[in-house]
Amino acid sequence: MVAAGTRVGLLAALLLIGVATPVWAQDANAGKAVYERKCMLCHGEKGDGKGPAAELLLPKPRDFTRGLFKIRSTANKTPTDQDLFRIVSDGMPGTTMPAWEVLPERDRRNVVAYIKTFAPDTFKEAPKKLELPKEVSSSEASIKRGKEMFEAIECHKCHGTDGRADGPSRPELKDEWGYPVAPANLTKRWNFRGGRSRAEIATRIANGVLGTPMPAFLDSVEKPEDIWHLTNYIVSLGPDSPQPATLVTVNAVTGAIPDDPAADFWKKIAPHNILLEGQVIVDPRNFNPAIDLVSVRAVYNDKEIAFHLTWDDPSESKGDGKTTFPDAIALQFAPQQPTGTERPYFLMGDANDGVYLLRWEQGKGVGELTAHGPTKLTPIQGAEATGNAAFKNGQYTLVMKRALAATGAERPSFRPRVFTPVAFQAWEGGAGDTGPKMSLTSWYYLRLEEPQSNRRFFIPPVAALLTFGVLGVLVRAARRRAVQ
């Protein structure tokens, strides 16, 4: 008879075997079935990146037959199975490659085995482990050194002076397949392909990204530890998450609201980060949105409301009317405050219910319009909205202002304590955005906070004095009773 402890040990061993076997077992034949269901539409039947959807996508789907895998943790061109498994599971941020972690792990392992059959020669050489230099923790000195290296090895030529993917080489960049490829926006780590952690960033810098103009820098820096200094500088350029907002709060202020988007006034207002997606409902669709986030600061006084908007754009475009168009951005509102949950159609309204747009366009400035769909825009006569925009190092800043109260049924008024529906649209004209081809959101809400009254400074001390007065009366009364 087997002792209880032995039975438990055997059971634990069997469980471990049962868990471990499906994790690492790979079946290329089973993977083919998964590939045909989930991958072939983009990557093609032959794995050459020429699936039916490929012509709509940018960057283009990977051609597996070349054996060039962008993201790898190895010192040679052969990725590990775990490298491929991770990309299948996590996807490629900033592209149309989704995360397939919804699939069973066995299916993901099997599809990795099948993908490897498209370029068998690549996997004849065993993966070689990449040895990173000894890690250097982040510090002011390290970040300063990293910035020096950023300029010395000319990262700015592609990624831009402030890392916003607006470098002078951007228009010329192409991948190994001859397709245009954009450099990473280093201020948005959540979109980094291959991971946002310091170790993952250091690996990309040291290793490069195969098939793209991003070279390996491990042998190009002055000292090996410069890889970590450069990593620390890149990490300092932006957060690792967009921290998206769900409500836009409009603060009450006294006095004039500055028109200058660079004024210190605006730096004291907390931003609300709004995520945008490509418009894919009507033609022409935008499957590759260039603008994916706008930061909103908003205030009002007794006369007007003002919106301060910040968004990244790799080029300041006034447009040629053929392949490029003016950059633009718009805030969308219902003409009148909706009752209940009913709102106009979020894609600029429709024939029955229109919307109001507070819109800025490069070369035209700020205007007020009504829209009954993305192609039916009509300027509002006598509009009084104003604005001032600035562009620097791949980023727009803009202030748009208009009166709180509005006349006419086509323009909304703004009132404190009211949840007002708002949506956002943006056009990167340099990428061909115009008309329905845009980035956009569905409806959000904004709320004007109630002005803070001076009573909040007056009432507490008065209440304290009254309290002490009452206590004094009670104490004197108690003493008189004690004497009697």
XYZ file of C-alpha atoms in Angstrom:
484
model
C 0.000 0.000 0.000
C 1.380 3.449 -0.958
C 1.840 5.889 1.924
C -0.302 9.055 1.918
C 2.724 11.311 1.499
C 3.938 9.301 -1.466
C 0.483 9.430 -3.071
C 0.441 13.211 -2.705
C 3.928 13.430 -4.241
C 2.945 11.246 -7.189
C -0.245 13.257 -7.718
C 1.728 16.516 -7.690
C 4.211 15.091 -10.208
C 1.402 13.939 -12.499
C -0.256 17.339 -12.297
C 3.011 19.032 -13.198
C 3.440 16.733 -16.170
C -0.124 17.362 -17.229
C 0.383 21.111 -17.093
C 3.798 21.160 -18.707
C 3.060 18.888 -21.662
C 0.526 21.115 -23.499
C 2.559 24.259 -22.785
C 5.595 23.215 -24.839
C 4.216 20.558 -27.185
C 3.832 21.897 -30.736
C 2.011 20.389 -33.691
C 2.526 22.226 -36.992
C -0.329 20.329 -38.657
C -2.756 21.420 -35.958
C -1.259 24.908 -36.196
C -2.134 25.085 -39.889
C -5.824 24.835 -39.071
C -5.484 27.679 -36.547
C -3.528 29.755 -39.061
C -6.172 29.314 -41.748
C -8.913 30.427 -39.359
C -7.183 33.376 -37.698
C -4.090 34.471 -39.661
C -4.528 33.793 -43.357
C -6.801 36.796 -44.033
C -3.853 39.141 -43.475
C -0.717 36.997 -43.828
C -1.898 34.996 -46.833
C -2.220 31.306 -47.606
C 1.506 31.073 -48.387
C 2.577 33.164 -45.399
C 3.902 35.869 -47.724
C 1.917 38.747 -46.203
C -0.414 38.965 -49.200
C -3.735 38.021 -47.680
C -7.017 39.552 -48.926
C -6.920 42.275 -46.237
C -3.247 43.199 -46.722
C -3.806 46.102 -49.112
C -5.827 47.945 -46.464
C -3.220 47.656 -43.730
C -0.217 49.763 -42.760
C 2.254 48.571 -41.650
C 1.798 45.583 -43.911
C 1.302 42.075 -42.488
C 4.538 40.163 -41.947
C 5.913 38.066 -44.792
C 6.977 34.923 -42.931
C 8.706 33.429 -45.962
C 11.658 35.841 -45.595
C 12.441 34.565 -42.128
C 12.874 38.096 -40.744
C 11.183 38.354 -37.380
C 11.146 41.859 -35.933
C 10.923 41.114 -32.244
C 13.430 38.679 -30.806
C 15.471 38.278 -27.634
C 18.402 36.639 -29.407
C 21.757 37.891 -30.652
C 21.294 36.235 -34.067
C 18.375 36.295 -36.504
C 16.749 33.178 -35.079
C 13.995 33.995 -32.582
C 13.106 31.618 -29.801
C 9.763 29.846 -29.850
C 8.864 31.950 -26.829
C 9.572 35.150 -28.801
C 7.100 34.079 -31.485
C 4.592 32.812 -28.939
C 4.622 36.151 -27.162
C 3.883 38.127 -30.351
C 1.036 35.765 -31.214
C -0.329 36.130 -27.684
C 0.231 39.864 -27.117
C -0.104 41.182 -30.653
C 1.798 44.182 -31.995
C 0.630 47.482 -30.462
C 0.118 50.284 -32.939
C -0.653 47.837 -35.779
C -3.617 45.747 -36.870
C -2.000 42.587 -35.428
C -4.293 41.736 -32.485
C -3.505 39.857 -29.310
C -4.569 36.222 -29.693
C -4.412 35.364 -26.002
C -8.128 34.546 -26.294
C -7.080 31.337 -28.056
C -6.125 28.265 -26.017
C -2.410 28.138 -25.318
C -2.124 24.867 -27.248
C -3.461 26.602 -30.382
C -0.984 29.459 -30.027
C 1.934 27.044 -29.576
C 0.824 25.074 -32.602
C 0.465 28.121 -34.834
C 4.036 29.107 -33.891
C 5.199 25.702 -35.128
C 3.319 26.216 -38.391
C 4.667 29.751 -38.947
C 8.197 28.346 -38.691
C 7.526 26.059 -41.681
C 7.342 29.099 -43.999
C 11.083 29.799 -43.508
C 12.734 26.545 -42.390
C 16.262 27.731 -43.179
C 15.989 30.501 -40.563
C 15.517 27.920 -37.833
C 18.424 25.670 -38.823
C 20.635 27.890 -36.671
C 19.885 27.653 -32.977
C 18.882 30.855 -31.161
C 21.837 32.600 -29.560
C 21.215 34.311 -26.250
C 21.669 38.081 -26.206
C 23.828 39.297 -23.337
C 22.860 42.821 -22.307
C 25.382 45.014 -20.455
C 25.048 45.276 -16.691
C 21.912 47.252 -15.894
C 22.237 50.927 -14.941
C 19.444 52.363 -12.803
C 17.717 55.545 -13.884
C 19.026 58.844 -12.527
C 19.303 62.436 -13.632
C 22.894 61.828 -14.743
C 21.948 58.663 -16.635
C 19.068 60.404 -18.438
C 21.372 63.276 -19.381
C 23.912 60.819 -20.781
C 21.132 58.996 -22.625
C 20.013 62.216 -24.287
C 23.596 62.831 -25.440
C 23.692 59.353 -26.979
C 20.273 59.893 -28.572
C 21.786 62.777 -30.505
C 25.229 61.221 -31.018
C 23.944 58.073 -32.745
C 21.343 60.186 -34.593
C 18.160 58.650 -33.198
C 16.521 62.038 -33.703
C 16.786 61.743 -37.496
C 13.990 59.171 -37.431
C 12.323 59.587 -34.050
C 12.448 63.397 -33.909
C 13.996 65.880 -31.510
C 11.454 65.123 -28.772
C 10.860 61.506 -29.814
C 7.500 62.076 -31.517
C 8.328 60.175 -34.731
C 8.718 63.386 -36.740
C 12.394 63.162 -37.733
C 13.551 64.427 -41.130
C 14.201 60.861 -42.362
C 10.623 59.743 -41.684
C 9.294 60.224 -45.269
C 12.106 58.065 -46.693
C 11.872 55.087 -44.339
C 10.957 51.728 -45.854
C 11.142 48.161 -44.626
C 12.846 45.163 -46.249
C 9.760 44.573 -48.373
C 9.770 48.106 -49.801
C 6.781 49.377 -47.814
C 6.782 52.728 -45.982
C 7.403 52.277 -42.276
C 6.997 54.877 -39.541
C 9.448 55.213 -36.652
C 8.092 54.666 -33.155
C 6.678 57.580 -31.208
C 8.921 57.276 -28.156
C 6.584 59.331 -25.964
C 3.919 56.594 -26.155
C 5.479 53.536 -24.579
C 2.165 51.666 -24.521
C 2.517 51.348 -28.309
C 6.050 49.929 -28.225
C 6.310 46.716 -30.208
C 8.140 44.138 -28.191
C 7.257 45.565 -24.775
C 7.445 48.714 -22.681
C 9.672 47.601 -19.799
C 13.241 48.871 -19.440
C 14.730 45.445 -20.246
C 12.578 45.113 -23.362
C 13.487 48.603 -24.560
C 17.171 47.944 -23.954
C 16.871 44.727 -25.965
C 15.345 46.583 -28.938
C 18.125 49.195 -28.827
C 20.878 46.595 -28.564
C 19.334 44.193 -31.082
C 17.589 46.426 -33.580
C 14.339 45.441 -35.269
C 14.871 43.062 -38.183
C 13.275 44.011 -41.475
C 13.087 47.708 -40.558
C 15.508 50.672 -40.679
C 16.013 50.337 -36.900
C 19.609 49.011 -36.574
C 21.342 47.247 -33.694
C 23.252 49.730 -31.528
C 25.114 47.481 -29.113
C 28.326 47.911 -31.121
C 27.673 51.558 -32.032
C 27.532 53.177 -28.601
C 30.725 54.459 -26.974
C 30.389 52.170 -23.966
C 28.140 49.120 -23.486
C 26.377 50.749 -20.515
C 25.215 53.531 -22.847
C 22.472 51.104 -23.908
C 20.967 51.565 -20.443
C 21.512 55.333 -20.388
C 19.683 55.574 -23.700
C 16.941 53.330 -22.326
C 16.536 55.550 -19.271
C 16.266 58.622 -21.486
C 13.579 57.010 -23.648
C 11.619 55.961 -20.562
C 11.743 59.590 -19.373
C 10.012 60.816 -22.543
C 6.548 59.602 -21.613
C 4.379 57.348 -19.441
C 3.905 53.635 -20.021
C 0.115 54.006 -20.131
C -2.180 56.604 -21.720
C -4.305 56.720 -18.539
C -7.478 57.413 -20.545
C -10.204 59.627 -19.129
C -13.885 58.754 -18.924
C -15.128 62.283 -18.147
C -13.854 65.713 -19.200
C -14.039 68.089 -16.252
C -14.282 71.820 -17.030
C -12.904 73.944 -14.178
C -14.326 77.321 -13.238
C -11.831 80.211 -13.256
C -11.966 83.947 -12.652
C -10.509 86.523 -14.974
C -9.464 86.271 -18.578
C -8.600 82.929 -20.181
C -5.342 83.130 -22.196
C -5.417 82.491 -25.951
C -1.771 81.380 -26.019
C -1.633 77.544 -25.911
C 1.884 77.766 -24.394
C 0.820 79.979 -21.473
C 1.742 78.753 -17.989
C -1.943 78.972 -17.120
C -2.644 75.792 -19.081
C 0.186 73.825 -17.495
C -1.609 74.069 -14.150
C -4.735 72.372 -15.521
C -4.817 68.574 -15.345
C -5.215 67.010 -18.822
C -7.808 64.409 -19.786
C -6.419 61.865 -22.250
C -8.955 60.782 -24.860
C -8.195 57.747 -27.046
C -9.200 57.859 -30.722
C -9.754 55.052 -33.221
C -9.862 54.924 -36.999
C -13.244 55.519 -38.671
C -14.095 52.195 -40.357
C -17.859 52.493 -40.797
C -18.193 54.373 -44.089
C -15.898 54.932 -47.076
C -13.187 56.075 -47.184
C -12.285 54.114 -44.053
C -9.250 54.803 -41.905
C -7.731 51.457 -40.951
C -4.407 53.024 -39.948
C -5.187 56.050 -37.743
C -2.201 58.361 -37.313
C -3.791 60.270 -34.420
C -4.721 58.008 -31.523
C -4.824 60.361 -28.539
C -5.760 63.956 -27.746
C -5.179 65.574 -24.354
C -7.941 67.952 -23.313
C -7.793 70.767 -20.753
C -10.948 72.830 -20.328
C -11.981 75.865 -18.260
C -14.745 78.459 -18.196
C -15.452 81.832 -16.629
C -18.621 83.898 -16.413
C -18.589 84.608 -20.155
C -16.860 81.874 -22.159
C -15.634 78.310 -22.285
C -12.171 77.355 -23.561
C -10.669 74.055 -24.698
C -6.910 73.462 -24.774
C -6.066 70.481 -26.999
C -2.718 68.718 -27.459
C -2.064 65.949 -29.978
C 0.895 64.440 -31.800
C 1.179 64.779 -35.570
C 4.430 63.937 -37.396
C 3.964 66.725 -39.952
C 2.350 70.149 -40.129
C 0.187 69.798 -43.214
C -1.681 72.505 -45.089
C -2.367 70.014 -47.883
C -2.035 69.941 -51.649
C -5.640 68.833 -52.174
C -4.544 65.627 -53.927
C -2.669 63.288 -51.614
C -2.374 65.499 -48.547
C -4.930 67.732 -46.851
C -5.093 70.300 -44.041
C -4.695 68.987 -40.489
C -7.871 69.454 -38.456
C -9.567 68.627 -35.168
C -13.139 68.990 -33.939
C -15.251 68.790 -30.792
C -18.755 67.525 -31.458
C -21.861 68.342 -29.396
C -25.592 67.854 -29.660
C -27.138 71.194 -30.727
C -29.357 71.125 -27.635
C -28.868 69.281 -24.354
C -30.360 65.788 -24.916
C -33.041 64.481 -22.614
C -32.519 61.011 -21.244
C -29.929 58.866 -23.006
C -30.818 59.767 -26.589
C -28.033 61.435 -28.590
C -27.389 62.061 -32.284
C -25.467 59.445 -34.255
C -21.852 59.760 -33.108
C -20.474 59.830 -36.685
C -21.382 63.501 -37.188
C -25.120 62.926 -36.913
C -27.436 61.911 -39.731
C -30.168 63.346 -41.940
C -32.656 63.527 -39.067
C -30.462 64.621 -36.164
C -27.536 66.910 -36.811
C -24.627 67.842 -34.561
C -22.699 70.994 -33.732
C -18.948 71.091 -34.425
C -16.382 73.411 -32.879
C -13.660 72.805 -35.457
C -10.137 73.997 -36.168
C -8.490 73.509 -39.565
C -4.941 74.350 -40.623
C -5.076 77.524 -42.722
C -8.659 78.377 -41.793
C -8.596 78.620 -38.016
C -11.592 77.923 -35.763
C -15.145 77.717 -37.036
C -18.579 76.554 -35.935
C -20.496 74.165 -38.162
C -23.515 71.942 -38.255
C -23.200 68.417 -39.631
C -25.752 65.878 -40.846
C -23.189 63.203 -41.598
C -19.425 63.300 -42.307
C -19.888 64.777 -45.786
C -22.650 67.282 -45.005
C -21.038 70.156 -43.105
C -22.465 73.664 -43.110
C -20.736 76.702 -41.547
C -22.853 78.596 -39.028
C -23.290 82.205 -40.017
C -22.237 84.800 -37.479
C -20.143 82.339 -35.474
C -17.902 83.982 -32.888
C -15.571 81.151 -31.874
C -11.865 81.968 -31.788
C -8.684 79.982 -31.551
C -4.923 79.938 -31.649
C -2.759 76.952 -32.658
C 0.969 76.195 -32.494
C 3.011 73.340 -33.953
C 6.430 72.279 -32.696
C 8.458 69.056 -32.885
C 5.621 66.829 -33.997
C 2.948 68.205 -31.697
C 0.016 70.584 -32.007
C -1.320 72.704 -29.167
C -4.549 74.595 -29.684
C -6.893 76.849 -27.717
C -10.505 77.157 -28.906
C -12.946 79.531 -27.187
C -16.586 80.461 -27.523
C -19.365 82.020 -25.458
C -21.034 79.965 -22.733
C -24.516 81.047 -23.806
C -25.547 80.571 -27.404
C -28.266 81.958 -29.609
C -30.198 79.849 -32.077
C -31.201 76.206 -32.034
C -28.078 74.991 -33.831
C -25.570 76.050 -31.161
C -25.465 74.531 -27.652
C -25.146 76.456 -24.404
C -22.939 75.232 -21.577
C -24.205 75.168 -17.980
C -22.596 74.066 -14.702
C -23.481 70.688 -13.172
C -24.827 69.346 -16.484
C -23.344 66.239 -18.112
C -22.948 67.323 -21.733
C -22.243 64.736 -24.475
C -19.039 65.423 -26.425
C -17.143 63.500 -29.113
C -13.809 64.132 -30.826
C -12.541 63.865 -34.401
C -9.060 64.468 -35.825
C -7.532 64.504 -39.296
C -3.823 63.973 -40.055
C -3.790 65.646 -43.447
C -0.233 64.554 -44.222
C -1.439 60.928 -44.101
C -4.315 61.678 -46.483
C -7.020 62.174 -43.863
C -9.979 64.189 -45.097
C -13.763 63.940 -44.895
C -14.822 60.583 -43.432
C -11.195 59.382 -43.364
C -10.414 60.407 -39.803
C -9.709 59.353 -36.238
C -12.662 59.656 -33.875
C -14.383 58.714 -30.634
C -17.904 57.821 -29.691
C -19.723 60.022 -27.177
C -18.008 61.040 -23.935
C -19.318 63.493 -21.353
C -17.997 66.802 -20.092
C -19.171 68.588 -16.963
C -18.694 72.187 -15.891
C -17.773 72.247 -12.219
C -19.651 74.681 -10.016
C -17.716 77.876 -9.195
C -16.310 77.768 -5.678
C -17.958 80.410 -3.522
C -16.089 82.605 -1.010
C -18.545 81.275 1.549
C -16.295 78.217 1.950
C -13.610 80.519 3.379
C -16.070 82.511 5.531
C -18.323 79.844 6.998
C -15.711 77.588 8.751
C -14.189 80.329 10.961
C -17.650 81.726 11.802
C -18.838 78.246 12.717
C -15.728 77.767 14.895
C -16.348 81.068 16.714
C -19.979 80.172 17.328
C -18.950 76.752 18.625
C -16.430 78.239 21.050
C -19.047 80.809 22.125
C -21.602 78.107 22.917
C -18.982 76.085 24.794
C -18.093 79.173 26.821
C -21.719 79.717 27.825
C -22.075 76.059 28.837
C -18.866 76.153 30.905
C -19.969 79.312 32.774
C -23.399 77.819 33.448
C -21.815 74.625 34.791
C -19.534 76.612 37.105
C -22.465 78.608 38.510
C -24.354 75.407 39.281
C -21.264 73.974 40.953
C -20.979 77.067 43.210
C -24.643 76.872 44.211
